[in-house]
Amino acid sequence: MRGKSIGATLIALGVGIVLTLICPPWLMLLFIGLAMIAAGVLICR
């Protein structure tokens, strides 16, 4: 389970870097906001 969560984190970071390069900053902030909401929901469950 630990390895999977690390892998998911690496994938998320990679996607974030790619989106940062492709997308404008406000769109990146939108993605960060959505990711934080998703993380909060997962933690609270």
PDB file of C-alpha atoms in Angstrom:
ATOM      1  CA  MET A   1       0.000   0.000   0.000  1.00  0.00           C
ATOM      2  CA  ARG A   2       2.856   2.338   0.879  1.00  0.00           C
ATOM      3  CA  GLY A   3       4.486   1.841  -2.516  1.00  0.00           C
ATOM      4  CA  LYS A   4       1.206   2.510  -4.293  1.00  0.00           C
ATOM      5  CA  SER A   5       0.713   5.831  -2.502  1.00  0.00           C
ATOM      6  CA  ILE A   6       4.282   6.881  -3.361  1.00  0.00           C
ATOM      7  CA  GLY A   7       3.665   5.902  -6.991  1.00  0.00           C
ATOM      8  CA  ALA A   8       0.420   7.884  -7.053  1.00  0.00           C
ATOM      9  CA  THR A   9       2.243  10.903  -5.598  1.00  0.00           C
ATOM     10  CA  LEU A  10       4.953  10.663  -8.271  1.00  0.00           C
ATOM     11  CA  ILE A  11       2.309  10.404 -11.010  1.00  0.00           C
ATOM     12  CA  ALA A  12       0.464  13.423  -9.580  1.00  0.00           C
ATOM     13  CA  LEU A  13       3.715  15.439  -9.421  1.00  0.00           C
ATOM     14  CA  GLY A  14       4.598  14.481 -12.994  1.00  0.00           C
ATOM     15  CA  VAL A  15       1.136  15.455 -14.232  1.00  0.00           C
ATOM     16  CA  GLY A  16       1.394  18.712 -12.281  1.00  0.00           C
ATOM     17  CA  ILE A  17       4.745  19.553 -13.893  1.00  0.00           C
ATOM     18  CA  VAL A  18       3.397  18.774 -17.384  1.00  0.00           C
ATOM     19  CA  LEU A  19       0.282  20.890 -16.756  1.00  0.00           C
ATOM     20  CA  THR A  20       2.456  23.731 -15.444  1.00  0.00           C
ATOM     21  CA  LEU A  21       4.392  23.709 -18.710  1.00  0.00           C
ATOM     22  CA  ILE A  22       1.280  23.484 -20.922  1.00  0.00           C
ATOM     23  CA  CYS A  23      -1.392  25.437 -19.042  1.00  0.00           C
ATOM     24  CA  PRO A  24      -1.653  29.076 -17.903  1.00  0.00           C
ATOM     25  CA  PRO A  25      -1.065  29.722 -14.162  1.00  0.00           C
ATOM     26  CA  TRP A  26      -4.741  30.270 -13.272  1.00  0.00           C
ATOM     27  CA  LEU A  27      -5.599  26.865 -14.731  1.00  0.00           C
ATOM     28  CA  MET A  28      -2.790  25.315 -12.673  1.00  0.00           C
ATOM     29  CA  LEU A  29      -4.251  26.935  -9.535  1.00  0.00           C
ATOM     30  CA  LEU A  30      -7.635  25.448 -10.450  1.00  0.00           C
ATOM     31  CA  PHE A  31      -6.059  21.977 -10.700  1.00  0.00           C
ATOM     32  CA  ILE A  32      -4.253  22.473  -7.361  1.00  0.00           C
ATOM     33  CA  GLY A  33      -7.530  23.525  -5.739  1.00  0.00           C
ATOM     34  CA  LEU A  34      -9.329  20.466  -7.117  1.00  0.00           C
ATOM     35  CA  ALA A  35      -6.479  18.206  -5.988  1.00  0.00           C
ATOM     36  CA  MET A  36      -6.612  19.671  -2.463  1.00  0.00           C
ATOM     37  CA  ILE A  37     -10.386  19.137  -2.326  1.00  0.00           C
ATOM     38  CA  ALA A  38      -9.964  15.545  -3.550  1.00  0.00           C
ATOM     39  CA  ALA A  39      -7.200  14.889  -0.994  1.00  0.00           C
ATOM     40  CA  GLY A  40      -9.349  16.357   1.794  1.00  0.00           C
ATOM     41  CA  VAL A  41     -12.282  14.146   0.798  1.00  0.00           C
ATOM     42  CA  LEU A  42     -10.048  11.040   0.734  1.00  0.00           C
ATOM     43  CA  ILE A  43      -8.529  11.869   4.147  1.00  0.00           C
ATOM     44  CA  CYS A  44     -11.921  12.536   5.745  1.00  0.00           C
ATOM     45  CA  ARG A  45     -13.408   9.254   4.470  1.00  0.00           C
TER      46      ARG A  45
END
